[in-house]
PDB file of C-alpha atoms in Angstrom:
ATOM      1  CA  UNK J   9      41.852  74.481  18.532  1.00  0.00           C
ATOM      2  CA  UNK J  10      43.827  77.356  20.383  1.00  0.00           C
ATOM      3  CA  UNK J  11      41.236  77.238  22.984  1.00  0.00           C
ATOM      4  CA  UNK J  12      40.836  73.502  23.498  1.00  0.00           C
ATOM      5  CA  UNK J  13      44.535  73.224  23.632  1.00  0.00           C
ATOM      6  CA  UNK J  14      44.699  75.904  26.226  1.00  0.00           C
ATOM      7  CA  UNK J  15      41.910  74.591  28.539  1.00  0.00           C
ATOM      8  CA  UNK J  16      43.893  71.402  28.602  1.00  0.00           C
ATOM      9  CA  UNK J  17      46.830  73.137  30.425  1.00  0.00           C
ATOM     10  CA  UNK J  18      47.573  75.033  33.388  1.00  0.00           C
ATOM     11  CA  UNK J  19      50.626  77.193  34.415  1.00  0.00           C
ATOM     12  CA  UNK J  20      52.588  75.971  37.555  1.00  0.00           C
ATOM     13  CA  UNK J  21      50.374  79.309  40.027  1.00  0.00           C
ATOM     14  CA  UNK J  22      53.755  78.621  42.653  1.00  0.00           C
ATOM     15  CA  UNK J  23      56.092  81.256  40.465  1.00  0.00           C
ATOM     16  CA  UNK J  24      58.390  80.860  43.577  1.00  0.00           C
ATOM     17  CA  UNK J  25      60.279  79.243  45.950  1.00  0.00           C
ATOM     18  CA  UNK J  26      60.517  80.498  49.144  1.00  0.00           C
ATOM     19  CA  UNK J  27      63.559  79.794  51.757  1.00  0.00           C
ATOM     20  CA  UNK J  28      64.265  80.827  55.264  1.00  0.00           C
ATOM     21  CA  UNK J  29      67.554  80.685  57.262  1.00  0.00           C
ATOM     22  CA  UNK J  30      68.353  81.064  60.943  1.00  0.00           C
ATOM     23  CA  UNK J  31      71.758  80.991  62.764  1.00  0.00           C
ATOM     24  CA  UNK J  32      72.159  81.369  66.145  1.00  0.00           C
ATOM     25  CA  UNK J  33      74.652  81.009  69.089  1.00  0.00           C
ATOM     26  CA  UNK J  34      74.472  79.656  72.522  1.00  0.00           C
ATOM     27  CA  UNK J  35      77.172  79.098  75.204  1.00  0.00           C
ATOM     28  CA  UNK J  36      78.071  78.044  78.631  1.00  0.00           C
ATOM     29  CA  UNK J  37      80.907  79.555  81.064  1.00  0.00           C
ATOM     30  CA  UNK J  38      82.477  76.735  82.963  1.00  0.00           C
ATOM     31  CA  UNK J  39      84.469  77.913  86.635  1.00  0.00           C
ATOM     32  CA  UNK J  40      87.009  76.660  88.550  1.00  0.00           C
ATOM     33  CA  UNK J  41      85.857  75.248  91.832  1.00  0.00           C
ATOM     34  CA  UNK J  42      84.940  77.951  93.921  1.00  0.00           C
ATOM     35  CA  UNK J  43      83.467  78.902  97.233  1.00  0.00           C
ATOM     36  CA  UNK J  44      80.597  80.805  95.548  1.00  0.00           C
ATOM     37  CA  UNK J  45      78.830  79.267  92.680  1.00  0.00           C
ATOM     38  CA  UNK J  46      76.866  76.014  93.502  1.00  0.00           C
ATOM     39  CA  UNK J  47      76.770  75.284  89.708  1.00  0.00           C
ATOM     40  CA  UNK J  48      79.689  74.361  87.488  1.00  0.00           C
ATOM     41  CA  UNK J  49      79.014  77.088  85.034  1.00  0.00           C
ATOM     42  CA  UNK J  50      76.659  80.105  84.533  1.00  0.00           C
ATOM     43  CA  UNK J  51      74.418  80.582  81.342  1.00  0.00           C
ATOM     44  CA  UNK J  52      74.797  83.000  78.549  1.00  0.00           C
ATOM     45  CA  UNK J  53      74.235  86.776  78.829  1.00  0.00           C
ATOM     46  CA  UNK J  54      76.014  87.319  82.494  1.00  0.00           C
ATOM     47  CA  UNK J  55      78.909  89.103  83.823  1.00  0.00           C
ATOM     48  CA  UNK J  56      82.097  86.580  84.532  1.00  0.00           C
ATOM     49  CA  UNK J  57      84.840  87.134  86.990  1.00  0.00           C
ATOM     50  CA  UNK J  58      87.926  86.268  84.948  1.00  0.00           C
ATOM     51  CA  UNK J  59      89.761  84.453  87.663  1.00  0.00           C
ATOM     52  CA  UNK J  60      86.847  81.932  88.630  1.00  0.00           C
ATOM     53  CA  UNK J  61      86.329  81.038  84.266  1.00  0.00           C
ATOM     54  CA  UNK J  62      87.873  77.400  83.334  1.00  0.00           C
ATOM     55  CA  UNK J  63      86.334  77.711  79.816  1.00  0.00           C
ATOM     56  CA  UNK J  64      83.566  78.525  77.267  1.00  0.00           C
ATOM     57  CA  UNK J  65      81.643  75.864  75.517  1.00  0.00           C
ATOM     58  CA  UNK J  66      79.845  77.728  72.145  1.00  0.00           C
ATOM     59  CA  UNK J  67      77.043  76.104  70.455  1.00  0.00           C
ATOM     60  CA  UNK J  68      76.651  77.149  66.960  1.00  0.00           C
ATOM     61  CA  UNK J  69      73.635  76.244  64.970  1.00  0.00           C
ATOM     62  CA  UNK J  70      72.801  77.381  61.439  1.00  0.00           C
ATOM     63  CA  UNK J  71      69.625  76.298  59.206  1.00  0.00           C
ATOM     64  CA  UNK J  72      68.224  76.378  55.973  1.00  0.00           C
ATOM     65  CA  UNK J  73      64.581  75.737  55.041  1.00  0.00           C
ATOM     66  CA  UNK J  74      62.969  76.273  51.660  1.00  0.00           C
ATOM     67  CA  UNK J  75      59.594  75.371  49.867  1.00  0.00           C
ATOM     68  CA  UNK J  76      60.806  72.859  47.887  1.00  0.00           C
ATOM     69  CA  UNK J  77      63.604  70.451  47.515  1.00  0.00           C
ATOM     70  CA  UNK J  78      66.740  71.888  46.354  1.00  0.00           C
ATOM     71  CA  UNK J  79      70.312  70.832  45.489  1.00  0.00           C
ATOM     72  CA  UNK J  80      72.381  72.332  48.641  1.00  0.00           C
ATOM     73  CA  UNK J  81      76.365  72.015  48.047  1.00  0.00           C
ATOM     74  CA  UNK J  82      77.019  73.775  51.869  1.00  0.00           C
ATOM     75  CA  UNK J  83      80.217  74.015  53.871  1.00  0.00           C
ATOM     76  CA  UNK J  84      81.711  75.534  57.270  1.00  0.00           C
ATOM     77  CA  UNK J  85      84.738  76.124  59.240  1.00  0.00           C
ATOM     78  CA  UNK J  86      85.340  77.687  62.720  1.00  0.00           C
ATOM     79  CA  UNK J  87      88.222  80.066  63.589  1.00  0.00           C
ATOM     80  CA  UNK J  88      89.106  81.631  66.803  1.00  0.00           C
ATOM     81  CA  UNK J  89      91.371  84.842  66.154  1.00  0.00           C
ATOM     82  CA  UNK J  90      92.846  86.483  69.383  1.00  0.00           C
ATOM     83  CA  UNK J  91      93.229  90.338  68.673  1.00  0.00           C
ATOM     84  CA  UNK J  92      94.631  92.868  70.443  1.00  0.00           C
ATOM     85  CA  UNK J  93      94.403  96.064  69.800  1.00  0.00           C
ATOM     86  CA  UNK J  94      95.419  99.766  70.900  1.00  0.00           C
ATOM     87  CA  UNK J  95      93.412 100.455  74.073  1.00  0.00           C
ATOM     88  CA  UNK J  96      91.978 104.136  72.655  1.00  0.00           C
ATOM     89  CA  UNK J  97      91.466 102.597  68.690  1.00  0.00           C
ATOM     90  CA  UNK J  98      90.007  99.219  68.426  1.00  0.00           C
ATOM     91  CA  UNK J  99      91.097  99.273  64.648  1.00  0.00           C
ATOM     92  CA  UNK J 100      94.927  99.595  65.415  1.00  0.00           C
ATOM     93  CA  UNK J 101      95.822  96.024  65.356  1.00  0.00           C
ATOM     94  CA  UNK J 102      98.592  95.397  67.346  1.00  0.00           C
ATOM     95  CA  UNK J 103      99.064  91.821  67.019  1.00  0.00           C
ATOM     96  CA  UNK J 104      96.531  89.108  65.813  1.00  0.00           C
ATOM     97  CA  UNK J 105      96.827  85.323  65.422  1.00  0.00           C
ATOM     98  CA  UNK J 106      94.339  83.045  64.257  1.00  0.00           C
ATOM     99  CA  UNK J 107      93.759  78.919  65.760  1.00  0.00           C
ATOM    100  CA  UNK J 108      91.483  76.914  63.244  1.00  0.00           C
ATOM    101  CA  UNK J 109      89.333  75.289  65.389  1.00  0.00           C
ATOM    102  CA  UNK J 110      86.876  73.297  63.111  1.00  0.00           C
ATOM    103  CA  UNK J 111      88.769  72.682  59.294  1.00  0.00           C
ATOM    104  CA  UNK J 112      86.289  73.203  56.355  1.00  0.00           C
ATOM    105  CA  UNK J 113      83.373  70.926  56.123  1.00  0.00           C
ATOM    106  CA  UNK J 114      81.457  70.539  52.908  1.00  0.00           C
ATOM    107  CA  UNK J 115      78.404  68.321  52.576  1.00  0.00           C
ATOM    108  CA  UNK J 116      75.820  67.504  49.422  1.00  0.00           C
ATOM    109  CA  UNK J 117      71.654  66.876  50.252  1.00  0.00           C
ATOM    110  CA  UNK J 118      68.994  67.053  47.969  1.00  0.00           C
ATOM    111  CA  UNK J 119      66.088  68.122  50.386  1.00  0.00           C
ATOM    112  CA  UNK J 120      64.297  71.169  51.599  1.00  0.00           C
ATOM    113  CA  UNK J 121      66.460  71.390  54.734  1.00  0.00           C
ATOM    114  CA  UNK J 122      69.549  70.917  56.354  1.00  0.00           C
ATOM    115  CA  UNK J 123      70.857  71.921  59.687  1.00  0.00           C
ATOM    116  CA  UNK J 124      74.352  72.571  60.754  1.00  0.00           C
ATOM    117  CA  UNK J 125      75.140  71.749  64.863  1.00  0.00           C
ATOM    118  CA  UNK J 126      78.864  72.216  66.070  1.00  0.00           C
ATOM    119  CA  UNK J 127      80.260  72.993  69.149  1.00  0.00           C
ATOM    120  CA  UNK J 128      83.740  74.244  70.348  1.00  0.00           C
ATOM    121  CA  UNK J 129      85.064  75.055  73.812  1.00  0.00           C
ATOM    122  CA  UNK J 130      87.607  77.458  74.312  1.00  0.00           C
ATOM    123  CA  UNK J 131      90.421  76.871  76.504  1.00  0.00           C
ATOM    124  CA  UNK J 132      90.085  80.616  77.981  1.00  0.00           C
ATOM    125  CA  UNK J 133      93.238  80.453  80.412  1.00  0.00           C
ATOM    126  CA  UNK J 134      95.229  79.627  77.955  1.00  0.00           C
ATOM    127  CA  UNK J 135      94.447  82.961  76.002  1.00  0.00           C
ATOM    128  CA  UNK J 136      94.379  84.778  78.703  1.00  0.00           C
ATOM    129  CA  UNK J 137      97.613  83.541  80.239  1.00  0.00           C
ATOM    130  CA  UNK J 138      98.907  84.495  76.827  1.00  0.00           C
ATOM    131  CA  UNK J 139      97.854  88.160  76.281  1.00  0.00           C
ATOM    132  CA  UNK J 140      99.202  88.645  79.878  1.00  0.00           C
ATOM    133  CA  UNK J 141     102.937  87.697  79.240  1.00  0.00           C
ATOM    134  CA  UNK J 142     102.709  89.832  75.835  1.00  0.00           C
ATOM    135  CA  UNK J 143     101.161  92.904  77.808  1.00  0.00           C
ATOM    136  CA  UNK J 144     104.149  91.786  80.518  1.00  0.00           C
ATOM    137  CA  UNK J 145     106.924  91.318  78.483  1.00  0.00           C
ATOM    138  CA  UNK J 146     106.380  94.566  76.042  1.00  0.00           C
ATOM    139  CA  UNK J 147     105.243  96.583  79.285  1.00  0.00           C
ATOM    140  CA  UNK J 148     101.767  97.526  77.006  1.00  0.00           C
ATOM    141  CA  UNK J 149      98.844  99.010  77.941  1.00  0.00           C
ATOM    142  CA  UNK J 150      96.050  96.497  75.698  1.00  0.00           C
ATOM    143  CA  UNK J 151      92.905  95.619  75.303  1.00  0.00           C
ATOM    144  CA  UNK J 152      92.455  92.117  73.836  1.00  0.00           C
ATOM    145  CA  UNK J 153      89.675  89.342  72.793  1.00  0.00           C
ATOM    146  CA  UNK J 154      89.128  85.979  70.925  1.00  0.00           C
ATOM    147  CA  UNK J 155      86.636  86.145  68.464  1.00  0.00           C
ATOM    148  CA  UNK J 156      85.138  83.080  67.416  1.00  0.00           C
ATOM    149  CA  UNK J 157      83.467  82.734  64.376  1.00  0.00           C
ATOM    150  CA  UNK J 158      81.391  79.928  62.089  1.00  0.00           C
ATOM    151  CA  UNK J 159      81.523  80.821  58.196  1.00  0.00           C
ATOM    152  CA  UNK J 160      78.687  79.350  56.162  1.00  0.00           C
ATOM    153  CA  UNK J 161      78.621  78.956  52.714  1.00  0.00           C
ATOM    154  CA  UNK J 162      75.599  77.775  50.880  1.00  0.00           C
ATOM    155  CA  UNK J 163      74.561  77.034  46.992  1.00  0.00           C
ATOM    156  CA  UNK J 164      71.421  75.988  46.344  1.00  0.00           C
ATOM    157  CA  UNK J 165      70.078  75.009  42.684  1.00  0.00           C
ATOM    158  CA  UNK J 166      66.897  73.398  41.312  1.00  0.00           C
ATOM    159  CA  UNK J 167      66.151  73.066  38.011  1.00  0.00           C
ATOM    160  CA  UNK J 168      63.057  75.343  37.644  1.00  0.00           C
ATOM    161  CA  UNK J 169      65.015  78.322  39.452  1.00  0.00           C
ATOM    162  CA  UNK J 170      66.269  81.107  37.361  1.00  0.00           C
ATOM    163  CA  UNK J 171      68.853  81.843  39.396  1.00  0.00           C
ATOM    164  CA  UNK J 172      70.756  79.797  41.726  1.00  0.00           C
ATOM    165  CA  UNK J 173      70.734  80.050  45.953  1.00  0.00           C
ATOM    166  CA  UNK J 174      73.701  81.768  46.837  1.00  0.00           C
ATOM    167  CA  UNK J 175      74.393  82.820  50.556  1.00  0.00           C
ATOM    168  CA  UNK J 176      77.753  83.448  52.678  1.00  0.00           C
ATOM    169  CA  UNK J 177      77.344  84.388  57.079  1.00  0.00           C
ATOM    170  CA  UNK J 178      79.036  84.922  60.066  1.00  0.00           C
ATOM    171  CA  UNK J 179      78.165  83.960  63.787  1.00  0.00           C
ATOM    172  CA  UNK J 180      80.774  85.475  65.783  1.00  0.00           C
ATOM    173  CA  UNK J 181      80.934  85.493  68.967  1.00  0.00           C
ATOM    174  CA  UNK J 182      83.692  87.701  71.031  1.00  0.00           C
ATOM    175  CA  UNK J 183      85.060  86.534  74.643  1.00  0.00           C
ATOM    176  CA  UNK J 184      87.400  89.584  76.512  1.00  0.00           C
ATOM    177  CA  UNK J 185      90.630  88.885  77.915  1.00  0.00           C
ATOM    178  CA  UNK J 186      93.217  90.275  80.753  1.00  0.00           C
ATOM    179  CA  UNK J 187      90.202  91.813  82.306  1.00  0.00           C
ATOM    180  CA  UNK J 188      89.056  91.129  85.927  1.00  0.00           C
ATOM    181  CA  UNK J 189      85.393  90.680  85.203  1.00  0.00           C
ATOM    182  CA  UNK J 190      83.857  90.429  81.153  1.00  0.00           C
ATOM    183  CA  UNK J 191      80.710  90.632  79.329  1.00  0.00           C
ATOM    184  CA  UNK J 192      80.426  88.172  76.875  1.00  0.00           C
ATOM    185  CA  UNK J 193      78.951  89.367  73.335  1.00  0.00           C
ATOM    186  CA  UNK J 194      77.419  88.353  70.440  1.00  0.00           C
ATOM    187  CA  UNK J 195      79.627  90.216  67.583  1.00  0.00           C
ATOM    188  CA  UNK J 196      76.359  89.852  65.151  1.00  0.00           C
ATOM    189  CA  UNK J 197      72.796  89.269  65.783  1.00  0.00           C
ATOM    190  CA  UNK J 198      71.229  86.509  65.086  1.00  0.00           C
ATOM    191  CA  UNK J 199      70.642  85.293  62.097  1.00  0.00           C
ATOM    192  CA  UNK J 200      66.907  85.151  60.663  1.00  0.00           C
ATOM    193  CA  UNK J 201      66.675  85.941  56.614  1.00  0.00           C
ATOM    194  CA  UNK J 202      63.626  85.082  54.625  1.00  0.00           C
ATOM    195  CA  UNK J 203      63.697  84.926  51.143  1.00  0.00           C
ATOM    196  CA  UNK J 204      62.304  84.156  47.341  1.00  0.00           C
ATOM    197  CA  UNK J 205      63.523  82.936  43.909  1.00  0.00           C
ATOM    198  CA  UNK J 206      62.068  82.985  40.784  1.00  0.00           C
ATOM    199  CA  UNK J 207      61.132  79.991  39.018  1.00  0.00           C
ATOM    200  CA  UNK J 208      60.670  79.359  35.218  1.00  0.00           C
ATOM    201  CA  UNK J 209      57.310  79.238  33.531  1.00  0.00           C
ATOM    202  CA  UNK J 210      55.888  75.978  33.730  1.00  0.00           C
ATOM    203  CA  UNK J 211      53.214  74.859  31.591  1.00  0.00           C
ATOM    204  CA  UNK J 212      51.199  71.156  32.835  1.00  0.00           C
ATOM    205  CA  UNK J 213      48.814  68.854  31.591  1.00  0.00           C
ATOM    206  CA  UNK J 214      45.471  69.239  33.367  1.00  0.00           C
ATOM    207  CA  UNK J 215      43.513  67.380  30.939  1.00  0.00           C
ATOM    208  CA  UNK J 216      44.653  64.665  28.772  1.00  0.00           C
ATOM    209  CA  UNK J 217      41.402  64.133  26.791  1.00  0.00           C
ATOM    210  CA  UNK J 218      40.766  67.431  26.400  1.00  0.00           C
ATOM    211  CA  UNK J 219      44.473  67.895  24.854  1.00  0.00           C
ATOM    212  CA  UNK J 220      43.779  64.689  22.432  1.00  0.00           C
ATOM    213  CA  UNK J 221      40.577  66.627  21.071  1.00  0.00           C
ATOM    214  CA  UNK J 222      42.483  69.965  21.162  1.00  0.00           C
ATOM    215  CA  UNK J 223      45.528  68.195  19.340  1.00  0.00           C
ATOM    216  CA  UNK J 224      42.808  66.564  16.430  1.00  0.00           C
ATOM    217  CA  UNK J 225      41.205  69.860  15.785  1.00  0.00           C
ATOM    218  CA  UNK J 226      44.061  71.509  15.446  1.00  0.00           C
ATOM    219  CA  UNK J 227      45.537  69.198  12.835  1.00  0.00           C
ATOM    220  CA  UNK J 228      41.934  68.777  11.091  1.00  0.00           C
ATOM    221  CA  UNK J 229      42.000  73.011  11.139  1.00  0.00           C
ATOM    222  CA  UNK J 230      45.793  72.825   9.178  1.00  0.00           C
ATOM    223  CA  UNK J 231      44.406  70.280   6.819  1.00  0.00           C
ATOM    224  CA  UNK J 232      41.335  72.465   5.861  1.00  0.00           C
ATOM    225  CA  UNK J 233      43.529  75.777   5.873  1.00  0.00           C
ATOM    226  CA  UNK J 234      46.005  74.180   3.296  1.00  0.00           C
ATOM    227  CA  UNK J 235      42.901  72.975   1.028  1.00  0.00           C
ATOM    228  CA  UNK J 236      41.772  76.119   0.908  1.00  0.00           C
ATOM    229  CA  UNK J 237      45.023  77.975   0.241  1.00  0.00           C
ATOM    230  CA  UNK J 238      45.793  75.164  -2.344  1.00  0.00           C
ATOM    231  CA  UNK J 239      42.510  76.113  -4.368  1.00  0.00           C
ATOM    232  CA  UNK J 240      43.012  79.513  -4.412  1.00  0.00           C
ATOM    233  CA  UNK J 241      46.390  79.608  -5.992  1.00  0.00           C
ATOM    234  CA  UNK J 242      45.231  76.865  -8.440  1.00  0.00           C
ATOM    235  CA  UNK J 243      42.443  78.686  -9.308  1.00  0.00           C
ATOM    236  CA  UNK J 244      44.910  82.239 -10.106  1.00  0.00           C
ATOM    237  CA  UNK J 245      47.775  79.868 -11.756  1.00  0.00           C
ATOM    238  CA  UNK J 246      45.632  76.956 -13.535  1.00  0.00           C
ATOM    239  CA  UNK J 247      45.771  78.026 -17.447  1.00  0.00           C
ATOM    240  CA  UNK J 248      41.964  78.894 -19.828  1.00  0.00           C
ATOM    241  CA  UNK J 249      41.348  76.177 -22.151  1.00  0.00           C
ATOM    242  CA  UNK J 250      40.164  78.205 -24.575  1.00  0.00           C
ATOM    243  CA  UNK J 251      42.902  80.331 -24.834  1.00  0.00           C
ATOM    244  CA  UNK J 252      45.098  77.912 -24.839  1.00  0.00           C
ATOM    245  CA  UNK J 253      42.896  76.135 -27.669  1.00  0.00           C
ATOM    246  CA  UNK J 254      43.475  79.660 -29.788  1.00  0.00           C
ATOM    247  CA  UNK J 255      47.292  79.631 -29.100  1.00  0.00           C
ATOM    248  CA  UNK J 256      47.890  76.374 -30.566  1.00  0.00           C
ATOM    249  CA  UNK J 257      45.869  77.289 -33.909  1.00  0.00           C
ATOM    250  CA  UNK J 258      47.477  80.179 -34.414  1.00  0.00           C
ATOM    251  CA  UNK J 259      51.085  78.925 -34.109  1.00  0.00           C
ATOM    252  CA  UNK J 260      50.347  75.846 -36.006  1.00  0.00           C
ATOM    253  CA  UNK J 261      48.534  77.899 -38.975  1.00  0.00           C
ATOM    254  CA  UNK J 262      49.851  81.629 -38.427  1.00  0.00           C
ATOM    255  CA  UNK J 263      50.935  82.064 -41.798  1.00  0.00           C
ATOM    256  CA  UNK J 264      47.954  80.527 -43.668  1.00  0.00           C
ATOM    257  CA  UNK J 265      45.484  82.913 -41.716  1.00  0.00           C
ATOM    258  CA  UNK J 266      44.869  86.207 -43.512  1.00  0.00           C
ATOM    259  CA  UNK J 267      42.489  89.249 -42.673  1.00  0.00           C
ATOM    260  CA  UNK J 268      39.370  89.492 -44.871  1.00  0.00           C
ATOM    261  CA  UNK J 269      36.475  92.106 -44.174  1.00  0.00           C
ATOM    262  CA  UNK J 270      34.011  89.744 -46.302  1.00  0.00           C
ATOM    263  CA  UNK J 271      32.737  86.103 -45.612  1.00  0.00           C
ATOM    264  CA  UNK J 272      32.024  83.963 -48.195  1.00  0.00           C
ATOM    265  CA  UNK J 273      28.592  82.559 -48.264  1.00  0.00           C
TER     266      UNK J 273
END
């Protein structure tokens, strides 16, 4: 029956689920008109003269694949925080002020992806301008940058995981100010992680038949097993006849019995 039963089934081989996410940022530098550049901006990964920039455009994109269909709860903001900073120790913080540029967005799919496109553009005279009256006024020697930055939040559940789909990222990107030319810089690398979560044991029916016939044995097999134990114990337990024959005559004629060595003929 054990065997019939187990032919019948088949564990889910897939113990996993696998998932992938990629983030990744891409931006344009807008100029003022100009004498020099035929184009209205210049692509990523350049050096920018300061003077000629009218803004920066960021693209942020962020994306989560997995092997299955999952329960995604997933949210974002985007914050640009202008820091400036002592010009021999970038971690003495001399003033910082944060803009939110994109408020919290939280969204619900049941799927096996989901991808996250925003864009901001960044007014970059207007920082600038800025960090040049405080280095003016205060009579400072700075340096100084905006720092742009997507958060990501993601939860992911299914209900054969162990364990739910947990994962919190940064793309920052970081734009220098009060300089007369600037590289533009990706704070983090891109990202690109690859992943896998457990999922429960799960047993299926491969054979329906087969798991009737399995089922009928098995009950037949219980049947015979409690015959069988049944006999047994009657058989030890179930009183002699005879002896209970010999009981009964003595306690119905105990005292009329006597001994005698001799019989009568």
């Amino acid at each position: 029956a054990i065997f019939v039963l187990r032919s019948s089934l088949h564990s889910d081989k897939e113990s996993v689920i696998s998932y992938n996410e990629i983030g990744n940022i891409d931006y344009k530098v807008y100029l003022k008109e100009n004498n020099y550049y035929p184009s209205e901006y210049l692509e990523k990964n350049m050096q920018y003269i300061a003077n000629l920039i009218n803004k920066v455009d960021i693209d942020f994109n962020y994306e989560m694949h997995s092997s299955e269909d999952m329960k995604y709860q997933y949210g974002y903001n985007i914050k640009a925080n202008l820091v400036i900073t002592d010009p021999n120790d970038n971690n003495k913080i001399l003033y910082k002020k944060t803009n939110i540029l994109v408020n919290d967005k939280k969204m619900n799919v049941v799927k096996n992806n989901f991808v996250i496109n925003d864009e901001v553009s960044i007014d970059y005279n207007e920082y600038n301008n800025y960090v040049n009256a405080f280095k003016k006024e205060y009579a400072l020697s700075v340096k100084s940058k905006i720092i742009i930055t997507m958060e990501v939040t993601v939860d992911g559940e299914n209900k054969l995981l162990k364990d739910k789909l947990s994962k919190k990222n940064n793309l920052s990107i970081a734009i220098p100010l009060s300089e007369q030319t600037i590289d533009i810089s990706i704070d983090t690398s891109d990202i690109n992680n690859s992943g896998v979560l457990e999922k429960t044991y799960l047993a299926q029916i491969k054979n329906p038949v087969v798991l009737g016939i399995g089922g009928f044995i098995a009950i037949i097999s219980l049947y015979l097993s409690y015959i069988c134990i049944y006999t047994i114990f009657s058989n030890m337990t179930s009183p002699n006849i005879y002896r209970v024959t010999i009981d009964k005559i003595l306690k119905e004629y105990d005292r009329a019995i006597v001994t005698s060595n001799s019989i009568d003929s």
